[in-house]
Short mmCIF file of C-alpha atoms and ligand atoms in Angstrom, two decimals:
data_model
loop_
_atom_site.label_atom_id
_atom_site.label_comp_id
_atom_site.label_asym_id
_atom_site.label_seq_id
_atom_site.Cartn_x
_atom_site.Cartn_y
_atom_site.Cartn_z
CA MET A 1 17.08 -40.37 -63.60
CA ALA A 2 14.83 -38.50 -61.23
CA SER A 3 16.15 -35.19 -62.45
CA LYS A 4 14.50 -35.71 -65.84
CA VAL A 5 11.06 -36.02 -64.26
CA GLN A 6 8.93 -32.88 -64.40
CA PHE A 7 5.75 -31.58 -62.85
CA GLY A 8 2.96 -32.00 -65.39
CA SER A 9 1.21 -28.64 -65.10
CA LYS A 10 1.74 -25.11 -63.83
CA ILE A 11 -1.02 -25.55 -61.28
CA GLY A 12 0.46 -28.83 -60.08
CA LEU A 13 3.89 -27.26 -59.72
CA ILE A 14 2.51 -24.41 -57.62
CA ALA A 15 0.28 -26.73 -55.56
CA ALA A 16 3.21 -29.03 -54.76
CA THR A 17 5.58 -26.20 -53.86
CA VAL A 18 2.97 -24.40 -51.76
CA GLY A 19 2.16 -27.75 -50.14
CA SER A 20 5.77 -28.09 -49.13
CA ALA A 21 5.89 -24.58 -47.69
CA VAL A 22 2.54 -24.70 -45.90
CA GLY A 23 2.93 -26.90 -42.87
CA LEU A 24 3.05 -26.96 -39.12
CA GLY A 25 5.12 -23.78 -39.48
CA ASN A 26 2.05 -21.85 -40.64
CA VAL A 27 -0.61 -23.53 -38.59
CA TRP A 28 0.96 -23.61 -35.16
CA ARG A 29 4.37 -21.94 -35.24
CA PHE A 30 3.20 -18.69 -36.83
CA PRO A 31 0.35 -17.89 -34.40
CA ALA A 32 2.54 -18.95 -31.47
CA GLU A 33 5.41 -16.68 -32.59
CA THR A 34 3.02 -13.81 -33.28
CA GLN A 35 1.56 -14.11 -29.79
CA ALA A 36 4.98 -14.38 -28.14
CA ASN A 37 6.41 -11.43 -30.08
CA GLY A 38 3.69 -8.87 -29.51
CA GLY A 39 1.13 -9.35 -32.28
CA ALA A 40 0.83 -6.99 -35.23
CA ALA A 41 4.36 -5.54 -34.90
CA PHE A 42 5.72 -9.05 -35.43
CA LEU A 43 3.40 -9.60 -38.36
CA LEU A 44 4.70 -6.46 -40.04
CA LEU A 45 8.32 -7.55 -39.64
CA TYR A 46 7.43 -11.04 -40.80
CA ILE A 47 5.87 -9.73 -44.01
CA GLY A 48 8.96 -7.55 -44.54
CA CYS A 49 11.25 -10.58 -44.11
CA VAL A 50 9.25 -12.69 -46.57
CA PHE A 51 9.54 -10.07 -49.30
CA LEU A 52 12.99 -8.67 -48.59
CA LEU A 53 14.85 -11.90 -47.83
CA GLY A 54 12.59 -14.90 -48.29
CA ILE A 55 11.81 -14.40 -51.97
CA PRO A 56 15.45 -13.69 -53.02
CA VAL A 57 16.74 -16.75 -51.13
CA MET A 58 13.94 -18.84 -52.65
CA LEU A 59 15.07 -17.62 -56.07
CA ALA A 60 18.64 -18.67 -55.26
CA GLU A 61 17.42 -22.21 -54.49
CA PHE A 62 15.12 -22.32 -57.53
CA SER A 63 17.90 -21.27 -59.87
CA LEU A 64 20.17 -24.04 -58.57
CA GLY A 65 17.54 -26.75 -58.91
CA ARG A 66 15.89 -25.75 -62.19
CA GLY A 67 19.25 -24.91 -63.78
CA LYS A 68 21.07 -28.14 -62.98
CA ARG A 69 18.18 -30.58 -62.60
CA SER A 70 19.76 -32.61 -59.87
CA ASP A 71 19.34 -33.27 -56.15
CA ALA A 72 20.33 -30.75 -53.47
CA SER A 73 23.95 -31.87 -53.37
CA GLY A 74 24.22 -32.89 -57.05
CA VAL A 75 23.53 -29.33 -58.26
CA PHE A 76 26.66 -28.11 -56.48
CA LYS A 77 28.68 -31.01 -57.90
CA LEU A 78 27.58 -30.14 -61.41
CA LEU A 79 28.17 -26.42 -61.00
CA ALA A 80 31.46 -26.60 -59.12
CA PRO A 81 33.12 -29.92 -60.02
CA GLY A 82 36.10 -30.83 -57.89
CA LYS A 83 35.15 -28.25 -55.26
CA LYS A 84 33.69 -28.83 -51.82
CA TRP A 85 30.42 -26.91 -52.35
CA TRP A 86 28.47 -30.16 -52.58
CA ILE A 87 28.85 -30.36 -48.80
CA VAL A 88 26.31 -27.50 -48.52
CA GLY A 89 23.75 -29.66 -50.30
CA GLY A 90 24.82 -32.68 -48.24
CA VAL A 91 24.09 -30.79 -45.02
CA ALA A 92 20.70 -29.74 -46.44
CA ILE A 93 19.86 -33.39 -47.10
CA ILE A 94 20.88 -34.39 -43.57
CA ALA A 95 18.91 -31.46 -42.08
CA SER A 96 15.75 -32.32 -43.98
CA TYR A 97 16.02 -35.97 -42.96
CA LEU A 98 16.49 -35.15 -39.28
CA ILE A 99 13.56 -32.74 -39.40
CA LEU A 100 11.46 -35.37 -41.11
CA SER A 101 12.12 -37.86 -38.30
CA PHE A 102 10.38 -35.74 -35.64
CA TYR A 103 7.92 -33.96 -37.95
CA MET A 104 6.50 -37.40 -38.75
CA VAL A 105 5.85 -37.99 -35.05
CA VAL A 106 3.85 -34.75 -34.82
CA ALA A 107 1.98 -35.78 -37.97
CA GLY A 108 1.15 -38.99 -36.06
CA TRP A 109 -0.21 -37.00 -33.11
CA THR A 110 -2.39 -35.08 -35.54
CA LEU A 111 -3.76 -38.31 -36.96
CA GLU A 112 -4.53 -39.53 -33.45
CA TYR A 113 -6.35 -36.31 -32.57
CA MET A 114 -8.37 -36.53 -35.75
CA TRP A 115 -9.27 -40.10 -34.91
CA GLN A 116 -10.19 -39.18 -31.33
CA SER A 117 -12.34 -36.34 -32.68
CA ILE A 118 -14.18 -38.81 -34.90
CA THR A 119 -14.75 -41.30 -32.09
CA GLY A 120 -15.53 -38.52 -29.59
CA ASP A 121 -12.83 -39.75 -27.18
CA LEU A 122 -11.09 -36.39 -27.32
CA PHE A 123 -13.96 -34.84 -25.40
CA ALA A 124 -14.42 -37.65 -22.86
CA PRO A 125 -13.48 -36.48 -19.34
CA VAL A 126 -10.13 -37.62 -17.90
CA ALA A 127 -9.99 -39.45 -14.56
CA SER A 128 -9.74 -36.49 -12.20
CA ASN A 129 -9.20 -32.75 -12.22
CA HIS A 130 -7.95 -30.13 -9.84
CA GLY A 131 -9.26 -26.99 -11.47
CA GLN A 132 -11.77 -24.56 -10.04
CA SER A 133 -13.40 -22.55 -12.81
CA ALA A 134 -14.93 -24.18 -15.85
CA ILE A 135 -12.02 -23.00 -17.97
CA ASP A 136 -9.45 -24.34 -15.52
CA VAL A 137 -11.18 -27.70 -15.48
CA MET A 138 -11.15 -27.81 -19.24
CA ASP A 139 -7.55 -26.63 -19.39
CA TYR A 140 -6.56 -29.37 -17.01
CA GLN A 141 -8.54 -31.90 -19.01
CA PHE A 142 -6.84 -31.22 -22.34
CA HIS A 143 -3.38 -30.82 -20.85
CA ALA A 144 -3.82 -34.15 -19.12
CA LYS A 145 -5.08 -35.74 -22.34
CA MET A 146 -2.09 -34.57 -24.30
CA GLN A 147 0.37 -35.58 -21.59
CA GLU A 148 -1.30 -38.95 -21.25
CA TYR A 149 -1.16 -39.54 -24.97
CA ILE A 150 2.34 -38.34 -25.78
CA VAL A 151 4.10 -40.17 -22.97
CA GLN A 152 2.64 -43.55 -23.83
CA ASP A 153 4.85 -45.66 -26.04
CA ILE A 154 2.68 -47.74 -28.29
CA LYS A 155 -0.13 -45.52 -29.62
CA PRO A 156 2.03 -42.63 -30.83
CA LEU A 157 4.32 -45.20 -32.48
CA VAL A 158 1.44 -46.81 -34.33
CA MET A 159 0.19 -43.43 -35.55
CA THR A 160 3.70 -42.45 -36.69
CA TYR A 161 3.96 -45.73 -38.61
CA ILE A 162 0.62 -45.11 -40.30
CA MET A 163 1.85 -41.68 -41.40
CA LEU A 164 5.09 -43.24 -42.67
CA ALA A 165 3.10 -45.78 -44.65
CA ILE A 166 0.89 -43.06 -46.18
CA ASN A 167 4.00 -41.08 -47.14
CA LEU A 168 5.59 -44.15 -48.66
CA GLY A 169 2.47 -44.94 -50.67
CA ILE A 170 2.32 -41.44 -52.19
CA LEU A 171 6.08 -41.20 -52.80
CA LEU A 172 6.14 -44.58 -54.54
CA MET A 173 3.63 -43.26 -57.08
CA GLY A 174 6.23 -40.77 -58.25
CA VAL A 175 6.49 -37.04 -58.78
CA GLN A 176 3.55 -36.54 -61.15
CA LYS A 177 1.16 -39.30 -60.12
CA GLY A 178 2.03 -39.13 -56.43
CA ILE A 179 3.26 -35.74 -55.21
CA GLU A 180 1.60 -33.55 -57.84
CA LYS A 181 -1.74 -35.34 -57.87
CA MET A 182 -1.93 -35.41 -54.08
CA SER A 183 -1.15 -31.67 -53.92
CA ASN A 184 -3.75 -30.87 -56.58
CA ILE A 185 -6.39 -32.53 -54.44
CA LEU A 186 -5.25 -31.59 -50.95
CA MET A 187 -4.26 -27.94 -51.36
CA PRO A 188 -7.74 -26.79 -52.43
CA VAL A 189 -9.15 -28.79 -49.49
CA LEU A 190 -6.78 -26.95 -47.17
CA PHE A 191 -7.77 -23.52 -48.50
CA VAL A 192 -11.49 -24.31 -48.29
CA LEU A 193 -11.11 -25.50 -44.69
CA LEU A 194 -9.17 -22.36 -43.80
CA LEU A 195 -11.85 -20.17 -45.35
CA VAL A 196 -14.59 -21.96 -43.44
CA PHE A 197 -12.72 -21.61 -40.15
CA ALA A 198 -11.88 -17.94 -40.80
CA GLY A 199 -15.55 -17.26 -41.60
CA VAL A 200 -16.69 -18.94 -38.39
CA ALA A 201 -14.03 -17.12 -36.32
CA MET A 202 -15.36 -13.76 -37.54
CA THR A 203 -18.68 -14.55 -35.85
CA PHE A 204 -17.04 -15.08 -32.43
CA PRO A 205 -18.11 -12.52 -29.78
CA LYS A 206 -14.71 -10.86 -29.37
CA ALA A 207 -13.44 -11.32 -32.92
CA ASP A 208 -12.67 -7.59 -33.20
CA GLU A 209 -10.41 -7.66 -30.13
CA GLY A 210 -8.48 -10.59 -31.57
CA LEU A 211 -8.15 -8.87 -34.92
CA MET A 212 -6.93 -5.66 -33.24
CA PHE A 213 -4.13 -7.59 -31.54
CA PHE A 214 -3.22 -9.27 -34.82
CA LEU A 215 -3.54 -6.29 -37.15
CA SER A 216 -2.96 -3.05 -35.34
CA PRO A 217 0.76 -2.69 -34.64
CA ASP A 218 2.28 -1.28 -31.50
CA PHE A 219 5.62 -0.09 -32.88
CA SER A 220 7.21 0.01 -29.45
CA LYS A 221 7.13 -3.79 -29.54
CA ILE A 222 9.65 -3.91 -32.41
CA THR A 223 12.99 -4.98 -30.94
CA PRO A 224 16.03 -6.76 -32.42
CA ALA A 225 14.89 -10.02 -30.81
CA VAL A 226 11.46 -9.72 -32.44
CA ALA A 227 13.13 -9.07 -35.81
CA VAL A 228 15.35 -12.14 -35.44
CA ASN A 229 12.31 -14.28 -34.65
CA ALA A 230 10.41 -12.88 -37.63
CA LEU A 231 13.28 -13.75 -39.95
CA GLY A 232 13.60 -17.24 -38.46
CA GLN A 233 9.87 -17.80 -38.93
CA ALA A 234 10.02 -16.62 -42.56
CA PHE A 235 12.80 -19.11 -43.34
CA PHE A 236 11.07 -21.95 -41.56
CA SER A 237 7.75 -21.29 -43.19
CA LEU A 238 9.10 -20.90 -46.72
CA SER A 239 11.07 -24.18 -46.35
CA LEU A 240 14.38 -22.45 -47.07
CA GLY A 241 17.77 -24.00 -46.35
CA MET A 242 16.65 -27.62 -46.42
CA GLY A 243 17.16 -28.58 -50.04
CA ILE A 244 13.38 -28.86 -50.53
CA LEU A 245 13.15 -25.99 -52.97
CA ILE A 246 16.25 -27.10 -54.86
CA THR A 247 14.74 -30.57 -55.23
CA TYR A 248 11.26 -29.43 -56.24
CA SER A 249 12.60 -26.86 -58.70
CA SER A 250 14.64 -29.60 -60.36
CA TYR A 251 11.20 -30.85 -61.49
CA PHE A 252 10.22 -27.42 -62.93
CA PRO A 253 10.10 -27.28 -66.74
CA LYS A 254 12.62 -24.97 -68.46
CA GLU A 255 9.88 -22.44 -69.30
CA THR A 256 8.81 -21.94 -65.67
CA LYS A 257 9.08 -18.29 -64.70
CA LEU A 258 11.03 -18.48 -61.48
CA VAL A 259 10.27 -15.00 -60.16
CA ARG A 260 6.56 -15.33 -60.71
CA THR A 261 6.60 -18.80 -59.10
CA ALA A 262 8.56 -17.62 -56.05
CA VAL A 263 6.23 -14.66 -55.54
CA THR A 264 3.11 -16.84 -55.91
CA VAL A 265 4.37 -19.52 -53.52
CA SER A 266 5.46 -16.95 -50.92
CA LEU A 267 2.18 -15.03 -51.14
CA LEU A 268 0.10 -18.20 -50.73
CA ASP A 269 2.24 -19.32 -47.80
CA LEU A 270 1.78 -15.88 -46.24
CA LEU A 271 -1.96 -16.04 -46.90
CA VAL A 272 -2.23 -19.31 -44.97
CA ALA A 273 -0.33 -17.80 -42.05
CA LEU A 274 -2.61 -14.72 -42.12
CA MET A 275 -5.72 -16.87 -42.20
CA MET A 276 -4.46 -18.83 -39.21
CA GLY A 277 -4.09 -15.50 -37.41
CA PHE A 278 -7.66 -14.57 -38.37
CA ILE A 279 -8.77 -17.87 -36.82
CA ILE A 280 -6.65 -18.18 -33.69
CA PHE A 281 -6.72 -14.66 -32.23
CA PRO A 282 -10.50 -14.13 -32.41
CA ALA A 283 -10.91 -17.62 -30.94
CA VAL A 284 -8.60 -17.20 -27.96
CA LYS A 285 -9.94 -13.71 -27.11
CA SER A 286 -13.56 -14.80 -27.43
CA PHE A 287 -13.27 -17.94 -25.33
CA GLY A 288 -11.20 -16.48 -22.53
CA LEU A 289 -8.09 -18.42 -23.47
CA ASP A 290 -5.82 -15.43 -23.89
CA GLY A 291 -2.70 -16.15 -21.91
CA HIS A 292 -3.29 -19.90 -22.04
CA GLY A 293 -0.59 -21.91 -23.77
CA LEU A 294 -0.25 -20.73 -27.30
CA GLU A 295 3.17 -22.18 -27.76
CA GLY A 296 3.81 -25.06 -30.17
CA ALA A 297 2.04 -28.25 -29.31
CA THR A 298 -0.11 -26.66 -26.60
CA LEU A 299 -1.87 -24.33 -29.04
CA VAL A 300 -2.98 -27.10 -31.32
CA PHE A 301 -3.53 -29.98 -28.95
CA VAL A 302 -4.81 -28.13 -25.88
CA THR A 303 -5.99 -24.59 -26.54
CA LEU A 304 -7.90 -25.25 -29.76
CA PRO A 305 -9.79 -28.27 -28.42
CA GLU A 306 -10.83 -25.93 -25.56
CA VAL A 307 -12.25 -23.59 -28.20
CA PHE A 308 -14.07 -26.42 -29.99
CA VAL A 309 -15.71 -27.60 -26.77
CA GLN A 310 -17.30 -24.19 -26.38
CA MET A 311 -18.67 -24.15 -29.93
CA PRO A 312 -21.84 -25.81 -31.12
CA ALA A 313 -21.04 -28.98 -33.12
CA SER A 314 -17.64 -29.27 -31.37
CA GLN A 315 -16.92 -32.65 -32.82
CA LEU A 316 -17.35 -31.51 -36.39
CA TRP A 317 -15.00 -28.52 -35.96
CA SER A 318 -12.45 -30.65 -34.24
CA ILE A 319 -12.47 -33.28 -37.01
CA LEU A 320 -12.17 -30.58 -39.68
CA PHE A 321 -9.36 -28.77 -37.89
CA PHE A 322 -7.23 -31.87 -37.41
CA LEU A 323 -7.90 -32.79 -41.03
CA LEU A 324 -6.56 -29.38 -42.03
CA LEU A 325 -3.48 -29.88 -39.88
CA LEU A 326 -2.98 -33.36 -41.27
CA VAL A 327 -3.10 -32.08 -44.86
CA ALA A 328 -0.61 -29.32 -44.02
CA ALA A 329 1.74 -31.79 -42.34
CA LEU A 330 1.45 -34.48 -45.03
CA THR A 331 2.35 -32.25 -47.98
CA SER A 332 5.39 -31.04 -46.02
CA THR A 333 6.61 -34.49 -44.94
CA ILE A 334 6.37 -35.62 -48.56
CA SER A 335 8.63 -32.76 -49.66
CA LEU A 336 11.11 -33.37 -46.84
CA ALA A 337 11.36 -37.04 -47.86
CA GLU A 338 11.68 -36.19 -51.55
CA VAL A 339 14.97 -34.38 -50.83
CA SER A 340 16.62 -37.66 -49.80
CA ILE A 341 14.81 -39.75 -52.43
CA ALA A 342 16.06 -37.49 -55.24
CA PHE A 343 19.56 -37.76 -53.76
CA MET A 344 19.43 -41.57 -53.70
CA GLN A 345 18.23 -41.66 -57.29
CA ASP A 346 20.70 -39.13 -58.67
CA ARG A 347 23.76 -40.04 -56.64
CA PHE A 348 23.44 -43.83 -56.57
CA GLY A 349 21.33 -44.35 -59.69
CA MET A 350 18.63 -46.11 -57.65
CA LYS A 351 15.20 -46.84 -59.09
CA ARG A 352 12.40 -44.80 -57.51
CA THR A 353 10.99 -47.76 -55.57
CA SER A 354 14.34 -48.66 -54.01
CA ALA A 355 15.09 -45.01 -53.25
CA CYS A 356 11.71 -44.55 -51.51
CA LEU A 357 12.25 -47.66 -49.43
CA ALA A 358 15.86 -46.70 -48.61
CA VAL A 359 14.63 -43.33 -47.31
CA ILE A 360 11.42 -44.31 -45.53
CA LEU A 361 12.36 -47.64 -43.92
CA PRO A 362 15.15 -46.26 -41.65
CA LEU A 363 12.66 -43.66 -40.49
CA PHE A 364 10.67 -46.41 -38.82
CA VAL A 365 13.64 -46.61 -36.43
CA LEU A 366 14.62 -42.93 -36.23
CA SER A 367 11.06 -41.64 -35.81
CA SER A 368 10.41 -44.38 -33.24
CA LEU A 369 13.33 -43.08 -31.21
CA CYS A 370 11.96 -39.54 -31.47
CA SER A 371 8.53 -40.69 -30.41
CA LEU A 372 9.84 -42.80 -27.51
CA SER A 373 12.02 -39.90 -26.38
CA GLN A 374 8.75 -38.27 -25.26
CA GLY A 375 7.83 -41.41 -23.34
CA SER A 376 9.87 -44.20 -21.80
CA MET A 377 13.16 -42.97 -23.26
CA SER A 378 12.80 -39.41 -22.01
CA SER A 379 15.66 -39.85 -19.56
CA LEU A 380 18.12 -40.33 -22.43
CA THR A 381 19.07 -36.74 -23.19
CA ILE A 382 21.54 -34.92 -25.43
CA GLY A 383 22.71 -31.58 -24.03
CA GLY A 384 19.82 -31.69 -21.56
CA MET A 385 17.26 -32.18 -24.33
CA THR A 386 15.24 -35.21 -25.40
CA LEU A 387 16.20 -36.60 -28.82
CA PHE A 388 13.06 -34.99 -30.25
CA ASP A 389 13.94 -31.52 -28.94
CA PHE A 390 17.61 -31.90 -29.79
CA LEU A 391 16.92 -32.76 -33.43
CA ASP A 392 14.43 -29.91 -33.69
CA ASN A 393 16.91 -27.38 -32.26
CA PHE A 394 19.98 -28.66 -34.05
CA ALA A 395 18.39 -28.94 -37.48
CA THR A 396 16.20 -25.85 -37.48
CA ASN A 397 18.39 -23.45 -35.50
CA ILE A 398 21.84 -24.48 -36.75
CA LEU A 399 21.84 -26.58 -39.92
CA LEU A 400 19.08 -24.67 -41.69
CA PRO A 401 20.68 -21.20 -41.36
CA LEU A 402 24.12 -22.62 -42.24
CA VAL A 403 22.81 -24.10 -45.49
CA ALA A 404 20.95 -20.89 -46.35
CA ILE A 405 24.07 -18.74 -45.74
CA PHE A 406 26.35 -20.91 -47.88
CA THR A 407 23.78 -21.29 -50.64
CA CYS A 408 23.59 -17.49 -50.90
CA ILE A 409 27.38 -17.11 -50.75
CA TYR A 410 27.86 -19.71 -53.46
CA LEU A 411 25.27 -18.27 -55.79
CA GLY A 412 26.15 -14.64 -55.11
CA TRP A 413 29.92 -14.95 -55.35
CA PHE A 414 31.10 -18.24 -56.82
CA ALA A 415 28.53 -19.50 -59.35
CA PRO A 416 29.53 -19.21 -63.03
CA LYS A 417 29.20 -15.64 -64.31
CA GLY A 418 25.69 -14.88 -65.53
CA TYR A 419 24.26 -18.15 -64.17
CA PHE A 420 21.79 -16.57 -61.74
CA PHE A 421 20.74 -13.90 -64.25
CA ASN A 422 20.17 -16.45 -67.01
CA GLU A 423 18.08 -18.64 -64.75
CA LEU A 424 15.91 -15.80 -63.48
CA THR A 425 15.34 -14.42 -66.96
CA ASN A 426 15.09 -17.81 -68.74
CA ASN A 427 18.19 -16.87 -70.76
CA GLY A 428 17.07 -13.33 -71.36
CA SER A 429 13.56 -14.12 -72.57
CA VAL A 430 11.74 -12.86 -69.45
CA ALA A 431 12.26 -9.34 -68.12
CA VAL A 432 13.29 -9.25 -64.45
CA ARG A 433 13.42 -5.63 -63.37
CA LEU A 434 14.56 -6.25 -59.83
CA TYR A 435 17.54 -8.47 -60.67
CA ARG A 436 20.11 -6.08 -59.14
CA PRO A 437 18.34 -5.68 -55.79
CA VAL A 438 17.78 -9.46 -55.64
CA LEU A 439 21.47 -10.08 -56.30
CA PHE A 440 22.38 -7.54 -53.63
CA VAL A 441 20.23 -9.40 -51.10
CA VAL A 442 21.69 -12.78 -52.06
CA ARG A 443 25.26 -11.48 -51.92
CA TYR A 444 25.23 -9.29 -48.84
CA LEU A 445 22.04 -8.84 -46.90
CA ALA A 446 20.83 -12.44 -46.59
CA PRO A 447 24.15 -14.01 -45.49
CA VAL A 448 24.73 -11.28 -42.90
CA LEU A 449 21.22 -11.32 -41.47
CA ILE A 450 20.98 -15.12 -41.39
CA ALA A 451 24.36 -15.18 -39.62
CA VAL A 452 22.82 -12.86 -37.01
CA ILE A 453 19.96 -15.34 -36.46
CA LEU A 454 22.43 -18.19 -36.19
CA CYS A 455 24.57 -16.37 -33.59
CA THR A 456 21.51 -15.27 -31.64
CA LYS A 457 20.25 -18.85 -31.47
CA LEU A 458 23.69 -20.23 -30.63
CA PHE A 459 24.44 -17.80 -27.83
CA SER A 460 21.03 -17.32 -26.26
N1 LIG B 501 7.69 -25.08 -44.44
C1 LIG B 501 7.03 -26.19 -43.83
C2 LIG B 501 6.43 -25.72 -42.52
O1 LIG B 501 6.32 -24.51 -42.34
O2 LIG B 501 6.03 -26.52 -41.70
C3 LIG B 501 7.92 -27.37 -43.76
C4 LIG B 501 9.04 -27.29 -42.82
C5 LIG B 501 9.84 -26.20 -42.62
C6 LIG B 501 9.31 -28.34 -42.10
C7 LIG B 501 10.88 -26.18 -41.71
C8 LIG B 501 10.32 -28.35 -41.18
C9 LIG B 501 11.12 -27.26 -41.01
F1 LIG B 501 12.11 -27.25 -40.15
#
């Protein structure tokens, strides 16, 4: 059974878990949210949310997975037989699968942009432009490029399929030889690339202005809406509420110190987000792109190429950046897929190969629909949104908070007495001084605050 498999080393375990957490959420969502929510004030709240809520909720998920060694739904079945709590895990599995279907499409775009950076096509002029200043011309050029690319049918599909095939290849190799080995190689690559980019960004002419925006807080910018966004970003970035951490921690050995692991993973995830801030804000201030699209896809596929064009050796920086993004996306898609694979193995007793195929093959259809919903199927909408946007909104804004709330309620109130304490302390052999505050957060603070996010998203 999959649940008996373990990560082979402490480093591998951390690399894999950090790989799952570090993804598009850090590289493009974090800078975009920071920009939209007023800079340093948001950063401060974000750091607060990671420590106050993120780490306790991560510990709740770790204790479920490591304690019961099963998939996201199986842990609830084992802990509460005959009860309906397994539905919480079931929803997590569905959420992670839906997220995977569109995340894979974005991973495909990244691959295309890396390829176009290698061939130089990314910087070839588009047919016509209507801009006046040099920056407007360039802005038009990259917007047009992205639009042109995303709305076509075939190319994005091919790139998505290549990403699916790469995922399948790694997943088929198993937890130790596939996921762990890949993370051991790719995570150091990611950190080195980030360091190089951060170093280069510090030499930009207006780096200090960018850093001021990112690091010197204007407290008047702290509002309830900004706090809600900071909490949402912390949950997204730490991969909470999707069954990922339950699944990965089911591969943790019994001796793993859960608190130390949760703190390490959260700090490294935060470090990546901070480094992205050190890169993006100096870049946009220095190249006159402040106020240009920093939201989601625009930041990565339009604004950053505009920065690269203005740097010497543009092609090299572009290739390296899209490689970084690809690494971040790949380690996250692998973890999203593993949630369903572990479920197939544990629930239906499937062999790893069959489970991988059963999870990845249907994605060729589902991800195709997501990809086409940006192109020739864009008129087919659900609640006014394309399939891509609908799945993103539904899974991340609704399913993810619901799972997180019920996971906390189960562990805080209904789990067998002493279960959480025994897991955190490895049956009393590790001292955990902050157990009471952590339990307080899991019981009261986290469910209430996540419910606030959920209501805000539902009614805004
Ligand atoms: N934590 C990863 C990221 O920040 O990209 C993975 C992930 C989180 C994927 C949340 C999708 C998601 F909705």
